[in-house]
Amino acid sequence: MQRVEVWVAPLDGPPAANAGLSPAEWARAKRYRFPDDARRFTAARSWLRRVLGAELGVAPADVAFADGPGKPRLRDEAGVRFNLSYTEDVALIAVADREVGVDVEHLGRGLRILDAASVACTPEEIATLHQLPPDPRAEEFLRLWTAKEAVLKATGQGLTVPPDRVRVGARRAGAATPVVILGDASPPRWWVRELRPAPGYVGAVAAEGGDWDIHLRIVTAADL
Ligand SMILES: CC(C)(COP(=O)(O)OP(=O)(O)OC[C@H]1O[C@@H](n2cnc3c(N)ncnc32)[C@H](O)[C@@H]1OP(=O)(O)O)[C@@H](O)C(=O)NCCC(=O)NCCS
């Protein structure tokens, strides 16, 4: 069984965490309209550089990303794949030897669940959500949503593919679940696992094949 490393990093720490960003990353940070968004971006990008730097044995500033649009990749992949997601005070960074996608959401997010589900979920998923009372329904929706988004980030397509085309099968706690992309006749390629990175947050990791497990690592500034 291979491991997918999933680092849980805080975004609410002091700005000293912002090490190693490139001029282009600082320029992007300046373009955010809201200071909180700029702060989250710089902290998440800094943690990403620290984690990948530790993985590759280089300084955070020397982590080189490939140019171009779409899924971020290392310039020299050398067998290392990664993906990043962040919201509120939490970032998740997944590092693996295979294509990987990750997503995290805050449970306190104000959403009109059934409206959101009507565009993001399959008819079977919507029927299941209808049977639940409001609080468990919101949580179940975010579990489905993070699973779908993790898969679409693993493929690199992101939300260019409607999430209602991603069917998350019956899940068993702690087990990897194969995911079907509707309209794609090829054998299942992606498996997804749920995780609870911090109180009040739900997350999911998707990766190729079913023979992997999550190794969850909670980081602080002193760790890297
Ligand atoms: C990728 C995407 C799903 C991110 O969703 P999100 O919930 O807003 O953000 P998350 O925190 O989960 O993930 C953001 C990170 O995903 C990564 N990412 C960006 N594009 C990605 C892609 N195509 N596939 C996988 N990961 C991607 C980046 O590291 C990004 O961090 P950054 O914004 O600091 O550079 C969404 O932006 C998307 O679908 N993009 C592709 C389609 C597109 O380009 N639409 C135009 C948007 S204006």
Tab-separated table of C-alpha atoms and ligand atoms in Angstrom:
chain	number	residue	atom	x	y	z
A	1	MET	CA	0.000	0.000	0.000
A	2	GLN	CA	1.490	3.352	-1.056
A	3	ARG	CA	1.026	6.509	0.960
A	4	VAL	CA	-0.296	9.856	-0.125
A	5	GLU	CA	1.176	12.438	2.214
A	6	VAL	CA	-1.379	15.069	3.198
A	7	TRP	CA	-0.030	18.061	5.075
A	8	VAL	CA	-2.472	20.169	7.060
A	9	ALA	CA	-1.114	23.714	7.407
A	10	PRO	CA	-2.526	26.685	9.315
A	11	LEU	CA	-3.197	29.903	7.433
A	12	ASP	CA	-3.832	32.028	10.500
A	13	GLY	CA	-0.218	32.148	11.698
A	14	PRO	CA	2.139	35.120	11.634
A	15	PRO	CA	3.247	36.444	8.232
A	16	ALA	CA	6.780	35.155	8.912
A	17	ALA	CA	5.545	31.965	7.270
A	18	ASN	CA	5.729	33.725	3.891
A	19	ALA	CA	9.112	32.411	2.836
A	20	GLY	CA	10.433	31.864	-0.639
A	21	LEU	CA	7.719	33.364	-2.828
A	22	SER	CA	8.753	34.393	-6.334
A	23	PRO	CA	8.271	37.932	-7.723
A	24	ALA	CA	5.338	36.602	-9.796
A	25	GLU	CA	3.703	35.196	-6.654
A	26	TRP	CA	4.125	38.479	-4.774
A	27	ALA	CA	2.678	40.305	-7.795
A	28	ARG	CA	-0.337	37.985	-7.749
A	29	ALA	CA	-0.767	38.573	-4.006
A	30	LYS	CA	-0.927	42.318	-4.669
A	31	ARG	CA	-3.759	41.847	-7.163
A	32	TYR	CA	-6.181	40.415	-4.561
A	33	ARG	CA	-8.939	42.846	-3.715
A	34	PHE	CA	-9.348	41.689	-0.110
A	35	PRO	CA	-6.354	41.542	2.262
A	36	ASP	CA	-7.577	38.247	3.770
A	37	ASP	CA	-7.479	36.598	0.356
A	38	ALA	CA	-3.941	37.888	-0.244
A	39	ARG	CA	-2.889	36.629	3.192
A	40	ARG	CA	-4.344	33.163	2.538
A	41	PHE	CA	-2.727	32.953	-0.889
A	42	THR	CA	0.751	33.927	0.358
A	43	ALA	CA	0.572	31.643	3.408
A	44	ALA	CA	-0.700	28.671	1.365
A	45	ARG	CA	1.914	29.182	-1.359
A	46	SER	CA	4.630	29.489	1.261
A	47	TRP	CA	3.572	26.223	2.940
A	48	LEU	CA	3.461	24.570	-0.480
A	49	ARG	CA	7.033	25.685	-1.171
A	50	ARG	CA	8.177	24.484	2.256
A	51	VAL	CA	6.561	21.062	1.890
A	52	LEU	CA	7.835	20.533	-1.667
A	53	GLY	CA	11.262	21.910	-0.740
A	54	ALA	CA	11.512	19.372	2.102
A	55	GLU	CA	10.356	16.606	-0.272
A	56	LEU	CA	12.907	17.552	-2.963
A	57	GLY	CA	15.735	18.552	-0.614
A	58	VAL	CA	15.903	22.167	-1.836
A	59	ALA	CA	15.170	25.562	-0.285
A	60	PRO	CA	11.543	26.738	-0.586
A	61	ALA	CA	12.593	29.554	-2.941
A	62	ASP	CA	14.248	27.005	-5.259
A	63	VAL	CA	11.100	24.953	-5.851
A	64	ALA	CA	10.473	25.508	-9.566
A	65	PHE	CA	6.944	25.282	-10.922
A	66	ALA	CA	6.173	24.600	-14.582
A	67	ASP	CA	4.944	27.565	-16.587
A	68	GLY	CA	1.501	27.537	-18.082
A	69	PRO	CA	-2.159	27.324	-17.242
A	70	GLY	CA	-4.052	24.459	-15.638
A	71	LYS	CA	-2.993	22.141	-12.834
A	72	PRO	CA	0.180	23.410	-11.138
A	73	ARG	CA	3.118	21.040	-11.568
A	74	LEU	CA	6.794	20.929	-10.737
A	75	ARG	CA	9.025	21.940	-13.638
A	76	ASP	CA	10.962	18.711	-13.146
A	77	GLU	CA	8.320	16.316	-11.865
A	78	ALA	CA	10.834	13.527	-11.021
A	79	GLY	CA	7.974	11.295	-9.877
A	80	VAL	CA	6.587	13.854	-7.412
A	81	ARG	CA	2.999	15.011	-7.909
A	82	PHE	CA	1.195	17.462	-5.675
A	83	ASN	CA	-2.006	19.417	-5.233
A	84	LEU	CA	-3.111	22.252	-2.960
A	85	SER	CA	-6.446	23.420	-1.537
A	86	TYR	CA	-7.197	26.076	1.043
A	87	THR	CA	-10.083	27.820	2.695
A	88	GLU	CA	-10.509	29.957	5.801
A	89	ASP	CA	-7.644	28.992	8.166
A	90	VAL	CA	-6.621	25.636	6.687
A	91	ALA	CA	-4.515	24.534	3.720
A	92	LEU	CA	-4.156	20.930	2.551
A	93	ILE	CA	-1.154	19.894	0.499
A	94	ALA	CA	-1.128	16.394	-0.992
A	95	VAL	CA	2.139	14.903	-2.251
A	96	ALA	CA	2.231	11.551	-4.013
A	97	ASP	CA	4.017	9.372	-6.550
A	98	ARG	CA	0.923	9.521	-8.781
A	99	GLU	CA	-1.614	12.088	-9.967
A	100	VAL	CA	-3.425	13.498	-6.964
A	101	GLY	CA	-6.112	16.056	-6.165
A	102	VAL	CA	-7.242	17.533	-2.875
A	103	ASP	CA	-10.053	19.737	-1.638
A	104	VAL	CA	-11.019	21.241	1.721
A	105	GLU	CA	-14.169	23.095	2.725
A	106	HIS	CA	-15.353	24.777	5.905
A	107	LEU	CA	-18.515	23.329	7.405
A	108	GLY	CA	-19.686	26.792	8.431
A	109	ARG	CA	-19.954	27.896	4.798
A	110	GLY	CA	-23.361	29.452	4.244
A	111	LEU	CA	-24.814	27.522	1.312
A	112	ARG	CA	-28.274	26.851	-0.024
A	113	ILE	CA	-27.604	23.149	-0.009
A	114	LEU	CA	-30.389	21.856	-2.216
A	115	ASP	CA	-29.786	24.616	-4.787
A	116	ALA	CA	-26.070	23.809	-4.832
A	117	ALA	CA	-26.793	20.075	-5.004
A	118	SER	CA	-29.140	20.549	-7.960
A	119	VAL	CA	-26.182	21.633	-10.113
A	120	ALA	CA	-23.380	19.632	-8.488
A	121	CYS	CA	-24.896	16.229	-7.729
A	122	THR	CA	-26.314	13.234	-9.569
A	123	PRO	CA	-30.057	12.473	-9.190
A	124	GLU	CA	-29.229	9.622	-6.763
A	125	GLU	CA	-27.044	11.905	-4.627
A	126	ILE	CA	-29.771	14.568	-4.579
A	127	ALA	CA	-32.359	11.964	-3.503
A	128	THR	CA	-30.098	10.936	-0.596
A	129	LEU	CA	-29.614	14.567	0.463
A	130	HIS	CA	-33.387	15.166	0.449
A	131	GLN	CA	-33.827	12.415	3.042
A	132	LEU	CA	-31.491	14.088	5.565
A	133	PRO	CA	-32.272	16.789	8.157
A	134	PRO	CA	-30.579	20.188	7.502
A	135	ASP	CA	-27.322	19.829	9.477
A	136	PRO	CA	-26.374	16.326	8.330
A	137	ARG	CA	-27.490	17.328	4.832
A	138	ALA	CA	-25.053	20.240	4.743
A	139	GLU	CA	-22.236	18.013	5.939
A	140	GLU	CA	-23.078	15.238	3.482
A	141	PHE	CA	-23.200	17.755	0.623
A	142	LEU	CA	-19.739	19.065	1.498
A	143	ARG	CA	-18.426	15.483	1.732
A	144	LEU	CA	-19.742	14.835	-1.775
A	145	TRP	CA	-18.520	18.203	-3.051
A	146	THR	CA	-14.967	17.795	-1.738
A	147	ALA	CA	-14.806	14.279	-3.213
A	148	LYS	CA	-15.939	15.549	-6.625
A	149	GLU	CA	-13.611	18.539	-6.601
A	150	ALA	CA	-10.655	16.405	-5.466
A	151	VAL	CA	-11.243	14.099	-8.450
A	152	LEU	CA	-11.527	16.990	-10.908
A	153	LYS	CA	-8.349	18.517	-9.482
A	154	ALA	CA	-6.587	15.155	-9.796
A	155	THR	CA	-7.510	15.009	-13.488
A	156	GLY	CA	-6.467	18.664	-13.852
A	157	GLN	CA	-9.780	19.599	-15.482
A	158	GLY	CA	-11.142	21.371	-12.417
A	159	LEU	CA	-14.614	22.816	-12.689
A	160	THR	CA	-14.463	22.902	-16.494
A	161	VAL	CA	-16.177	19.506	-16.020
A	162	PRO	CA	-19.592	19.817	-14.347
A	163	PRO	CA	-19.340	18.149	-10.920
A	164	ASP	CA	-22.642	16.351	-11.456
A	165	ARG	CA	-20.725	14.190	-13.942
A	166	VAL	CA	-18.637	12.816	-11.074
A	167	ARG	CA	-20.548	10.058	-9.285
A	168	VAL	CA	-19.250	9.325	-5.807
A	169	GLY	CA	-20.276	5.782	-4.938
A	170	ALA	CA	-21.328	4.392	-1.574
A	171	ARG	CA	-18.562	5.295	0.852
A	172	ARG	CA	-17.222	3.194	3.694
A	173	ALA	CA	-15.495	5.009	6.546
A	174	GLY	CA	-11.741	4.898	6.090
A	175	ALA	CA	-11.908	3.113	2.729
A	176	ALA	CA	-10.992	4.382	-0.716
A	177	THR	CA	-14.050	4.691	-2.969
A	178	PRO	CA	-13.869	4.336	-6.754
A	179	VAL	CA	-15.358	7.282	-8.587
A	180	VAL	CA	-17.199	7.122	-11.900
A	181	ILE	CA	-16.974	9.994	-14.355
A	182	LEU	CA	-20.259	9.767	-16.241
A	183	GLY	CA	-19.822	9.590	-20.006
A	184	ASP	CA	-16.299	8.188	-19.659
A	185	ALA	CA	-16.393	4.532	-20.703
A	186	SER	CA	-12.839	3.714	-19.604
A	187	PRO	CA	-12.313	1.585	-16.451
A	188	PRO	CA	-12.334	3.509	-13.124
A	189	ARG	CA	-9.040	5.355	-12.668
A	190	TRP	CA	-9.696	7.503	-9.601
A	191	TRP	CA	-10.307	6.568	-5.981
A	192	VAL	CA	-11.215	9.053	-3.277
A	193	ARG	CA	-10.825	9.117	0.517
A	194	GLU	CA	-12.399	11.503	2.994
A	195	LEU	CA	-10.506	13.223	5.750
A	196	ARG	CA	-11.182	15.553	8.669
A	197	PRO	CA	-8.174	17.867	8.680
A	198	ALA	CA	-9.365	20.048	11.576
A	199	PRO	CA	-12.541	20.596	13.607
A	200	GLY	CA	-15.174	22.219	11.382
A	201	TYR	CA	-13.529	21.235	8.085
A	202	VAL	CA	-14.129	18.393	5.644
A	203	GLY	CA	-11.699	17.311	2.989
A	204	ALA	CA	-11.063	14.704	0.351
A	205	VAL	CA	-8.101	13.327	-1.539
A	206	ALA	CA	-8.338	11.619	-4.932
A	207	ALA	CA	-5.547	9.653	-6.565
A	208	GLU	CA	-4.995	7.082	-9.262
A	209	GLY	CA	-5.751	3.488	-8.289
A	210	GLY	CA	-7.091	2.175	-5.006
A	211	ASP	CA	-3.831	0.934	-3.467
A	212	TRP	CA	-2.959	3.985	-1.398
A	213	ASP	CA	-3.610	5.322	2.060
A	214	ILE	CA	-3.509	8.806	3.545
A	215	HIS	CA	-0.647	9.761	5.834
A	216	LEU	CA	-1.978	12.877	7.561
A	217	ARG	CA	0.631	15.317	8.835
A	218	ILE	CA	-0.292	18.367	10.878
A	219	VAL	CA	2.427	20.986	10.444
A	220	THR	CA	3.561	24.002	12.363
A	221	ALA	CA	6.207	26.544	11.380
A	222	ALA	CA	8.771	24.637	13.449
A	223	ASP	CA	8.341	21.439	11.418
A	224	LEU	CA	9.731	22.514	8.060
B	1	LIG	C1	-8.916	24.398	-9.697
B	1	LIG	C2	-10.234	24.847	-9.068
B	1	LIG	C3	-11.131	23.617	-8.974
B	1	LIG	C4	-9.887	25.432	-7.696
B	1	LIG	O1	-11.018	25.541	-6.903
B	1	LIG	P1	-11.134	26.368	-5.518
B	1	LIG	O2	-12.126	25.634	-4.673
B	1	LIG	O3	-11.397	27.775	-5.838
B	1	LIG	O4	-9.730	26.380	-4.835
B	1	LIG	P2	-8.869	25.326	-3.997
B	1	LIG	O5	-8.391	26.040	-2.796
B	1	LIG	O6	-9.507	24.002	-3.792
B	1	LIG	O7	-7.622	25.069	-4.987
B	1	LIG	C5	-6.827	26.114	-5.435
B	1	LIG	C6	-5.524	25.538	-5.909
B	1	LIG	O8	-5.750	24.482	-6.848
B	1	LIG	C7	-4.611	24.416	-7.718
B	1	LIG	N1	-5.140	24.390	-9.089
B	1	LIG	C8	-5.368	25.426	-9.947
B	1	LIG	N2	-5.838	24.945	-11.131
B	1	LIG	C9	-5.907	23.607	-11.007
B	1	LIG	C10	-6.317	22.568	-11.903
B	1	LIG	N3	-6.730	22.805	-13.154
B	1	LIG	N4	-6.276	21.285	-11.457
B	1	LIG	C11	-5.855	21.022	-10.203
B	1	LIG	N5	-5.441	21.966	-9.316
B	1	LIG	C12	-5.475	23.244	-9.719
B	1	LIG	C13	-3.751	25.640	-7.423
B	1	LIG	O9	-2.677	25.238	-6.608
B	1	LIG	C14	-4.697	26.541	-6.672
B	1	LIG	O10	-4.037	27.387	-5.753
B	1	LIG	P3	-3.800	28.935	-6.155
B	1	LIG	O11	-5.121	29.471	-6.562
B	1	LIG	O12	-3.266	29.555	-4.908
B	1	LIG	O13	-2.816	28.918	-7.280
B	1	LIG	C15	-10.971	25.914	-9.935
B	1	LIG	O14	-10.294	27.139	-9.853
B	1	LIG	C16	-11.035	25.484	-11.386
B	1	LIG	O15	-11.862	24.673	-11.753
B	1	LIG	N6	-10.170	25.987	-12.246
B	1	LIG	C17	-10.092	25.466	-13.623
B	1	LIG	C18	-11.101	26.126	-14.513
B	1	LIG	C19	-10.767	27.537	-14.713
B	1	LIG	O16	-9.642	27.869	-15.004
B	1	LIG	N7	-11.786	28.365	-14.586
B	1	LIG	C20	-11.611	29.776	-14.680
B	1	LIG	C21	-11.650	30.382	-13.311
B	1	LIG	S1	-11.779	32.132	-13.426
